[in-house]
Amino acid sequence: MTLYLHELKRGRLSLIIWSAALSFMILICILIYPEVGSQMDEMSEMFANMGAFSEAFGMDQLGFGDFLGFFAVECGEVMGIGGAIFAALMGISALSKEEKDKTAEFLLTHPISRTGVVFSKLTALLTQILILNLAVGVITALGILIIGEEPDGKKVFLLLLSYLILQVEIACVTFGLSAAIRSKGIGIGIGLAMALYFLSILANITNELEFLKWITPFTYTEGAYIVENVSLDWKYVAVGAVLTAGGIVLAFLKYRKKDIL
Amino acid sequence: MKAIETCDLKKYYRSVRGIDGVSFSVEEGDFFGFIGPNGAGKSTTIRTLLGLIEKDGGEARVFGLDAAREKEKILTRVGYMPSDTIFYSGMRVREVIELSAKLRKKDCKKAAEELCERLDLDKNKKVEALSFGNRKKVGIVCALQHSPDLCILDEPTSGLDPLMQREFFNILEEKNREGMTVFLSSHVLSEVGRHCRSAAIIRNGEVIACDSVRALGHTGVKKVSLSGFKGEIDLDGARDIKREGENVRFLYSAPPKELLSVLSGLEFSDVNISDPDLEEVFMHYYVKEGGAK
């Protein structure tokens, strides 16, 4: 519990900044909807008919003139990319920062097991992601109330849930990598998050690359599917769950035997 | 029971030798020195004992517990001060000390307060604002505040001023009298010679001598000082010859009778024959084993 609280305290400034930044962007997106919504009615047909570009961002299936369509695309970009980068940064540095900052020697010469260290850091990481998503959820609800829209609450919840699951997956995969590296790995974290995002775009553009949908977690955050089916695409979530578990297992196995130099 | 016991302990970093067959033991309650130059394997041995790195062979036990498999139990009884004391940036000294105590699930406020006072440590400063010496002081408090049964210190005095060094050794000696075993890794031979009862010398990843500090001095080598000597020292077995005017000092490895016979043929006004100090013993082992650099 001491290390868990210590981790939360160490990461609080970063969490506050990221939560505030993402919440602010989401709020702005929601607040501008009434103004742009009417114009979007005319533009949504154009957005839906831009061929591969529309397919890449799911705009061929979502109506921009509809609040949920707008929210899924605009807020999806903010929470998808922003949330993924936050999760990757927090995950990749969770364990490795102790070695990079040379504090591992201090920490690991106290009577706390390596398994305990990994567990505390993992739970702190997941707590931070949960807090960020709760903040965004509250701000989203507030924004919707302010503009007086009445979207299907379940659909909004599922959209936000998909971003949460995406962040958990990316955080856990990078957390596993964090146990294996000695540098902070910020480049690896951001690179991985961005690569997965672009894989999802590629997978949407051409049928030949559709297999990439199984690799990238951005597949199950696609607003078009969620809004249409009022459900996540659980087969992709299941693959993500396996990768999430893989990251966690890697972290426990690797860190238990890691030499602290 | 032995506080520390290693047997043929090995550690390689890929193909680079860390330690290669380290064997020694430390009795409970001892004040033990671990001597060797940089790169000899001192820190690797300590890191293996503390479970920071995995051994490649041999055995390492602390209070009879296996260092690899029972490290949490070991660490509850051990205080450790690394050579390079680095803490979480942004934290104040007080917070670091409290964090260390909390990680040990112990209330050490009273002991920490006392140590901070004796070491003249400002608890409200941020750790990144501390000098190297003051960071060392924080390391000392963290290593000692929970009254460990064994304290492992890796080059503890570098960065401490002479007054603080004296206070630090006063604290260690007090704790040692109360029963704490002290394991002092150092290349400052004078402090090992002054404070330790036993010592081990490590060279190229191997312990080449381990005994009481007094016994280590009985190496068969004598330190010979001649005053009023004008001639040249040209003796088989003489080395480390140092001349200052008519005063000559050298180490001599030969049977005592032979030494006396040789000296009787020389012209000088005074002679002093004694056991070498720890520094000279150390050099003796290094030269003898061909490890001097």
XYZ file of C-alpha atoms in Angstrom:
554
model
C 0.000 0.000 0.000
C 2.903 2.360 0.761
C 4.395 1.953 -2.688
C 0.938 2.204 -4.335
C 0.282 5.543 -2.615
C 3.840 6.673 -3.351
C 3.295 5.948 -7.059
C 0.025 7.870 -7.131
C 1.717 10.799 -5.429
C 4.642 10.720 -7.858
C 2.324 10.674 -10.865
C -0.302 13.140 -9.652
C 0.974 16.209 -11.527
C 1.146 14.313 -14.803
C -2.322 12.882 -14.166
C -3.792 16.301 -13.383
C -2.293 17.837 -16.531
C -3.416 15.004 -18.819
C -6.890 14.822 -17.247
C -7.333 18.576 -17.514
C -6.044 18.686 -21.095
C -8.179 15.813 -22.394
C -11.272 16.941 -20.459
C -10.840 20.468 -21.772
C -10.561 19.278 -25.367
C -13.593 17.014 -25.011
C -15.575 19.830 -23.426
C -14.631 22.217 -26.235
C -15.652 19.596 -28.816
C -19.032 19.153 -27.145
C -19.646 22.870 -26.636
C -18.994 23.749 -30.254
C -21.408 21.075 -31.475
C -24.589 23.222 -31.465
C -22.817 25.827 -33.583
C -21.308 23.468 -36.088
C -24.057 20.840 -35.921
C -26.361 22.634 -38.336
C -23.563 23.216 -40.811
C -22.563 19.587 -40.391
C -25.881 18.442 -41.812
C -24.758 19.719 -45.168
C -21.192 18.642 -44.739
C -21.843 15.142 -43.408
C -22.690 13.868 -46.892
C -19.431 15.294 -48.172
C -17.505 13.735 -45.238
C -19.181 10.393 -45.925
C -18.194 10.458 -49.590
C -14.484 11.050 -49.421
C -13.662 7.440 -50.206
C -10.739 5.915 -48.378
C -10.361 8.963 -46.147
C -13.914 8.576 -44.880
C -13.426 4.852 -44.373
C -10.172 5.395 -42.503
C -11.925 7.471 -39.855
C -15.247 5.645 -39.926
C -17.009 8.715 -41.304
C -18.663 6.712 -44.073
C -20.890 5.134 -41.457
C -21.324 7.948 -38.942
C -23.495 10.983 -39.492
C -21.615 14.153 -38.575
C -24.873 16.011 -38.224
C -25.952 13.689 -35.444
C -24.472 14.429 -31.979
C -23.387 10.845 -31.388
C -21.721 10.687 -34.796
C -19.906 13.921 -34.111
C -18.970 12.834 -30.576
C -17.734 9.423 -31.723
C -15.424 10.896 -34.377
C -14.184 14.070 -32.675
C -14.014 12.832 -29.099
C -12.795 9.484 -30.398
C -9.741 11.201 -31.838
C -9.076 13.102 -28.624
C -9.577 10.168 -26.274
C -8.161 7.618 -28.689
C -4.859 9.303 -29.505
C -4.533 11.398 -26.339
C -5.559 8.593 -24.019
C -3.340 6.082 -25.817
C -0.288 8.344 -25.522
C -1.013 8.976 -21.827
C -1.400 5.254 -21.164
C 1.745 4.398 -23.138
C 3.844 7.027 -21.349
C 2.669 5.945 -17.914
C 3.042 2.245 -18.729
C 6.461 2.340 -20.366
C 8.039 4.323 -17.539
C 6.298 2.637 -14.599
C 9.089 0.146 -13.857
C 11.952 1.425 -15.982
C 12.003 4.913 -14.429
C 13.355 3.421 -11.198
C 16.469 2.261 -13.024
C 16.724 5.302 -15.253
C 16.469 7.631 -12.232
C 18.688 5.269 -10.200
C 16.104 4.932 -7.427
C 15.682 1.170 -7.926
C 18.553 0.462 -5.533
C 16.817 2.489 -2.797
C 13.439 0.866 -3.398
C 14.551 -2.744 -3.807
C 16.768 -2.847 -0.725
C 13.657 -2.466 1.401
C 11.740 -5.591 2.397
C 9.302 -5.555 -0.487
C 9.195 -8.369 -3.025
C 9.654 -7.762 -6.744
C 6.153 -9.186 -7.219
C 4.896 -6.649 -4.689
C 6.621 -3.840 -6.571
C 5.072 -4.896 -9.891
C 1.638 -5.315 -8.305
C 1.744 -1.905 -6.595
C 2.936 -0.134 -9.720
C 0.380 -1.889 -11.928
C -2.539 -1.067 -9.634
C -1.345 2.546 -9.379
C -1.125 2.718 -13.176
C -4.646 1.343 -13.617
C -5.962 3.697 -10.923
C -4.480 6.679 -12.757
C -6.089 5.594 -16.020
C -9.410 5.118 -14.246
C -9.201 8.577 -12.665
C -8.441 10.192 -16.037
C -11.396 8.435 -17.647
C -13.717 9.301 -14.758
C -12.727 12.953 -15.129
C -13.414 12.814 -18.864
C -16.713 11.001 -18.224
C -17.892 13.646 -15.759
C -16.876 16.476 -18.086
C -18.618 14.742 -21.007
C -21.842 14.455 -19.010
C -21.508 18.088 -17.977
C -20.913 19.203 -21.555
C -23.945 17.275 -22.824
C -26.094 18.840 -20.094
C -24.869 22.318 -21.011
C -25.696 21.996 -24.705
C -29.019 20.309 -23.919
C -28.500 17.245 -26.100
C -30.138 13.965 -25.129
C -28.053 11.229 -26.740
C -28.473 7.541 -25.945
C -26.624 7.315 -22.612
C -25.666 3.705 -23.178
C -23.956 4.532 -26.459
C -21.995 7.382 -24.883
C -21.041 5.080 -22.013
C -19.886 2.338 -24.405
C -17.816 4.817 -26.419
C -16.088 6.008 -23.242
C -15.721 2.418 -22.032
C -13.974 1.456 -25.272
C -11.381 4.219 -24.769
C -10.835 3.036 -21.205
C -10.258 -0.552 -22.375
C -7.925 0.715 -25.122
C -5.852 2.652 -22.580
C -5.720 -0.320 -20.207
C -4.468 -2.553 -23.021
C -1.793 -0.115 -24.174
C -0.763 0.600 -20.577
C -0.397 -3.098 -19.771
C 1.528 -3.941 -22.954
C 3.940 -1.034 -22.385
C 4.114 -1.959 -18.686
C 5.389 -5.390 -19.735
C 8.002 -3.747 -21.969
C 8.923 -1.440 -19.083
C 10.104 -4.450 -17.089
C 12.503 -5.371 -19.875
C 14.155 -2.011 -20.563
C 16.490 0.158 -18.496
C 15.798 3.538 -20.126
C 12.523 5.382 -19.593
C 11.466 4.360 -23.102
C 9.322 7.410 -23.817
C 10.090 7.056 -27.532
C 9.038 3.409 -27.478
C 5.793 4.296 -25.684
C 4.724 7.116 -27.978
C 5.952 5.228 -31.033
C 3.912 2.174 -30.128
C 0.753 4.189 -29.441
C 1.043 6.067 -32.733
C 1.919 2.934 -34.705
C -1.175 1.151 -33.393
C -3.308 4.150 -34.328
C -1.979 4.250 -37.882
C -2.407 0.488 -38.210
C -6.106 0.975 -37.493
C -6.309 3.620 -40.253
C -4.513 1.310 -42.701
C -6.799 -1.569 -41.738
C -9.848 0.600 -42.550
C -8.507 1.806 -45.903
C -7.909 -1.499 -47.642
C -9.339 -4.993 -47.332
C -5.882 -6.493 -47.860
C -4.731 -5.064 -44.542
C -7.879 -5.948 -42.635
C -5.933 -8.499 -40.579
C -4.344 -5.507 -38.821
C -7.663 -5.037 -37.027
C -6.706 -7.994 -34.874
C -3.497 -6.310 -33.800
C -4.520 -2.756 -33.004
C -6.797 -1.961 -30.056
C -8.186 1.051 -31.928
C -10.419 -1.447 -33.793
C -12.766 -1.896 -30.862
C -13.034 1.870 -30.283
C -14.547 2.448 -33.708
C -17.536 4.651 -33.031
C -19.464 3.492 -36.105
C -19.699 -0.089 -34.826
C -20.493 0.946 -31.262
C -23.214 3.449 -32.246
C -24.800 1.062 -34.745
C -24.702 -2.096 -32.602
C -24.950 -0.529 -29.126
C -22.133 -2.865 -28.179
C -18.397 -3.232 -28.428
C -16.976 -5.674 -30.936
C -16.133 -8.212 -28.240
C -14.043 -10.486 -30.463
C -11.478 -7.698 -30.826
C -11.778 -6.826 -27.147
C -11.005 -10.472 -26.362
C -7.794 -10.308 -28.410
C -6.940 -7.111 -26.570
C -7.580 -8.848 -23.253
C -5.093 -11.556 -24.210
C -2.460 -8.920 -25.081
C -3.248 -7.096 -21.825
C -2.749 -10.283 -19.842
C 0.428 -10.982 -21.839
C 1.864 -7.582 -20.869
C 1.061 -8.148 -17.199
C 2.546 -11.669 -17.174
C 5.678 -10.408 -18.968
C 6.107 -7.685 -16.346
C 5.853 -10.125 -13.435
C 8.143 -12.741 -15.029
C 10.780 -10.330 -16.301
C 10.982 -8.034 -13.276
C 11.216 -10.917 -10.786
C 14.546 -11.970 -12.341
C 15.848 -8.611 -13.500
C 19.343 -7.562 -12.444
C 19.368 -4.074 -10.950
C 22.728 -2.697 -12.005
C 25.499 -17.943 13.403
C 27.274 -16.214 10.564
C 25.847 -12.860 9.554
C 27.151 -13.340 5.996
C 28.455 -16.466 4.331
C 29.379 -16.836 0.676
C 30.807 -19.894 -0.993
C 32.245 -19.853 -4.503
C 29.872 -17.024 -5.421
C 29.926 -16.155 -9.117
C 28.375 -13.443 -11.230
C 29.083 -12.582 -14.851
C 27.607 -9.690 -16.822
C 27.243 -11.564 -20.095
C 30.860 -12.600 -20.625
C 32.382 -9.947 -18.361
C 33.517 -11.138 -14.953
C 31.777 -9.551 -11.988
C 32.902 -11.969 -9.288
C 34.421 -15.372 -9.831
C 34.311 -17.642 -6.800
C 33.980 -15.276 -3.833
C 34.137 -17.147 -0.516
C 34.190 -15.509 2.910
C 32.168 -15.284 6.080
C 31.316 -12.583 8.602
C 30.551 -13.433 12.210
C 27.501 -11.887 13.864
C 28.512 -8.769 15.763
C 31.700 -8.264 13.776
C 32.920 -4.984 12.302
C 34.049 -6.291 8.936
C 35.971 -4.532 6.195
C 35.702 -5.501 2.550
C 38.669 -4.090 0.689
C 39.457 -3.871 -2.963
C 40.061 -1.341 -5.698
C 37.387 -0.183 -8.142
C 36.192 -3.033 -10.332
C 37.419 -5.774 -7.988
C 33.861 -7.041 -7.347
C 32.911 -5.386 -4.043
C 29.624 -3.889 -5.233
C 28.721 -7.020 -7.218
C 29.161 -9.109 -4.060
C 26.989 -6.689 -2.059
C 24.307 -6.553 -4.756
C 24.157 -10.341 -4.803
C 23.800 -10.457 -1.017
C 20.932 -7.952 -1.189
C 19.146 -9.765 -4.024
C 19.558 -6.890 -6.467
C 21.274 -9.192 -8.951
C 21.035 -12.919 -9.524
C 24.089 -15.041 -8.902
C 25.401 -17.327 -11.637
C 26.832 -19.859 -9.225
C 27.809 -20.614 -5.653
C 25.975 -19.670 -2.481
C 25.219 -16.476 -0.617
C 23.580 -16.534 2.809
C 22.682 -13.766 5.217
C 21.784 -14.885 8.750
C 21.531 -18.402 7.323
C 18.911 -17.324 4.756
C 19.412 -17.818 1.037
C 20.055 -14.403 -0.529
C 18.218 -15.259 -3.745
C 15.149 -16.986 -2.358
C 14.563 -15.263 0.996
C 15.548 -11.699 0.256
C 12.501 -10.061 1.848
C 13.246 -11.792 5.157
C 16.883 -10.769 4.848
C 16.059 -7.169 4.009
C 13.891 -6.761 7.128
C 17.092 -7.273 9.146
C 19.475 -5.343 6.930
C 20.225 -1.661 6.475
C 22.026 -0.698 3.280
C 23.792 2.425 2.227
C 24.825 2.465 -1.440
C 27.918 4.247 -2.693
C 25.786 6.551 -4.807
C 22.788 7.608 -2.741
C 20.011 8.784 -5.035
C 16.439 9.453 -3.965
C 13.165 10.430 -5.619
C 13.450 13.982 -6.904
C 10.944 16.476 -5.590
C 10.774 14.818 -2.178
C 11.989 16.427 1.007
C 14.517 14.696 3.238
C 11.797 14.080 5.851
C 9.569 12.424 3.242
C 12.363 10.128 2.017
C 13.150 9.027 5.570
C 9.455 8.459 6.286
C 9.015 6.521 3.031
C 11.924 4.265 3.958
C 10.390 3.596 7.390
C 6.945 2.949 5.902
C 8.389 0.494 3.361
C 9.779 -1.349 6.400
C 6.400 -1.041 8.176
C 8.166 0.444 11.189
C 7.799 3.597 13.223
C 11.350 4.935 13.323
C 10.568 8.591 14.085
C 12.566 8.740 17.317
C 15.655 7.038 15.905
C 15.473 9.115 12.712
C 15.192 12.328 14.721
C 18.237 11.398 16.777
C 20.322 10.450 13.733
C 19.383 13.641 11.870
C 20.416 15.693 14.870
C 23.755 13.924 15.245
C 24.483 14.239 11.535
C 23.289 17.845 11.420
C 20.824 17.061 8.631
C 18.114 19.544 7.576
C 14.978 17.458 7.054
C 13.060 20.143 5.219
C 15.381 20.427 2.255
C 14.487 18.889 -1.075
C 16.752 15.964 -1.923
C 17.847 17.410 -5.266
C 19.106 20.508 -3.450
C 21.421 18.435 -1.257
C 25.168 18.172 -1.719
C 26.688 14.712 -2.255
C 27.741 14.621 1.400
C 24.266 15.535 2.649
C 22.706 12.898 0.403
C 25.063 10.441 2.078
C 23.691 11.537 5.438
C 20.141 10.778 4.281
C 21.436 7.374 3.188
C 22.929 6.802 6.638
C 19.630 7.659 8.363
C 17.679 5.351 6.036
C 20.192 2.544 6.631
C 20.213 2.847 10.416
C 16.858 4.250 11.596
C 15.205 0.812 11.870
C 18.029 -0.603 14.037
C 19.072 -3.375 11.644
C 20.958 -6.487 12.736
C 23.343 -6.028 9.833
C 24.383 -2.804 8.165
C 25.991 -3.008 4.725
C 27.836 0.135 3.706
C 29.312 0.644 0.264
C 31.980 3.375 0.255
C 30.076 5.264 2.961
C 32.443 8.102 3.772
C 33.114 9.564 0.327
C 31.702 13.091 0.367
C 31.541 13.361 4.153
C 33.753 15.943 5.804
C 36.225 14.678 8.463
C 34.007 15.768 11.382
C 31.023 13.950 9.921
C 33.152 10.908 9.172
C 34.135 10.784 12.822
C 30.518 11.141 13.990
C 29.444 8.508 11.468
C 31.977 5.995 12.788
C 31.015 6.888 16.366
C 27.415 5.967 15.523
C 28.517 2.738 13.813
C 30.698 1.733 16.742
C 27.879 2.405 19.210
C 25.478 0.316 17.155
C 28.137 -2.373 16.796
C 28.547 -2.509 20.578
C 24.770 -2.961 20.809
C 25.087 -6.028 18.575
C 24.741 -4.746 14.992
C 27.084 -6.405 12.508
C 28.827 -3.913 10.259
C 29.967 -4.779 6.744
C 32.046 -1.917 5.427
C 33.094 -1.983 1.801
C 35.823 0.515 1.145
C 39.001 1.316 -0.659
C 39.996 3.745 2.088
C 42.304 1.334 3.862
C 43.014 3.598 6.816
C 39.352 3.625 7.900
C 39.131 -0.164 7.590
C 42.375 -0.534 9.583
C 41.121 1.878 12.243
C 37.602 0.547 12.736
C 37.315 -3.037 11.520
C 38.174 -6.166 13.465
C 38.160 -8.463 10.443
C 38.574 -7.883 6.752
C 38.603 -9.572 3.380
C 40.638 -8.460 0.396
C 39.070 -8.927 -3.021
C 41.052 -8.897 -6.245
C 39.802 -9.495 -9.770
C 36.545 -10.990 -8.479
C 38.146 -13.349 -5.953
C 38.702 -13.047 -2.209
C 42.445 -13.505 -1.792
C 42.652 -13.052 1.979
C 40.127 -13.051 4.831
C 41.091 -12.859 8.472
C 41.256 -10.552 11.458
C 42.856 -7.220 10.585
C 45.669 -8.088 13.012
C 46.300 -11.493 11.425
C 46.264 -9.970 7.956
C 49.223 -7.856 9.065
C 51.264 -11.005 9.743
C 52.067 -11.646 6.140
C 55.693 -12.630 6.499
C 56.486 -9.145 5.250
C 58.209 -6.655 7.542
C 58.319 -2.908 7.199
C 61.898 -1.777 7.726
C 62.805 1.869 8.394
C 66.457 2.907 8.501
C 67.680 6.304 9.697
C 71.115 7.741 8.956
C 71.585 5.376 6.060
C 73.673 6.666 3.186
C 74.107 3.546 1.083
C 71.894 1.911 -1.530
C 69.395 -0.832 -0.737
C 70.285 -3.712 -2.985
C 68.699 -6.708 -1.328
C 66.777 -9.658 -2.701
C 63.255 -9.500 -1.244
C 63.225 -5.745 -0.712
C 60.555 -3.701 -2.463
C 58.572 -0.458 -2.234
C 61.830 1.292 -1.398
C 61.209 4.925 -0.409
C 64.075 7.331 0.388
C 63.867 10.740 2.043
C 67.387 12.034 2.549
C 69.122 9.590 4.849
C 65.861 7.898 5.868
C 64.956 4.799 3.919
C 61.790 2.694 4.221
C 61.088 -0.600 2.465
C 59.142 -3.841 2.691
C 61.150 -7.010 3.094
C 59.908 -10.562 2.483
C 62.365 -13.086 3.904
C 62.902 -15.109 7.084
C 63.637 -12.788 10.092
C 67.059 -14.325 10.681
C 68.080 -13.543 7.132
C 66.822 -9.955 7.541
C 68.876 -9.454 10.713
C 71.928 -10.961 9.070
C 71.593 -8.556 6.126
C 70.970 -5.531 8.359
C 74.075 -6.310 10.471
C 76.196 -5.662 7.391
C 74.732 -2.178 6.743
C 75.776 1.207 8.170
C 72.875 3.189 9.773
C 72.137 5.123 12.957
C 68.710 3.630 13.848
C 66.402 0.856 12.707
C 62.714 0.132 13.169
C 61.175 -3.195 12.134
C 57.385 -3.512 12.310
C 54.379 -5.162 10.741
C 53.146 -3.228 7.715
C 49.911 -1.199 7.980
C 46.785 -2.261 6.115
C 47.655 -0.279 3.033
C 50.987 -2.017 2.749
C 49.328 -5.392 3.421
C 46.902 -4.666 0.652
C 49.712 -3.835 -1.747
C 51.562 -6.949 -0.605
C 48.639 -9.165 -1.630
C 48.225 -7.366 -4.902
C 51.899 -7.618 -5.799
C 52.173 -11.194 -4.569
C 49.180 -12.315 -6.609
C 50.303 -10.330 -9.612
C 47.227 -8.153 -9.527
C 48.791 -4.777 -8.937
C 47.867 -2.254 -11.524
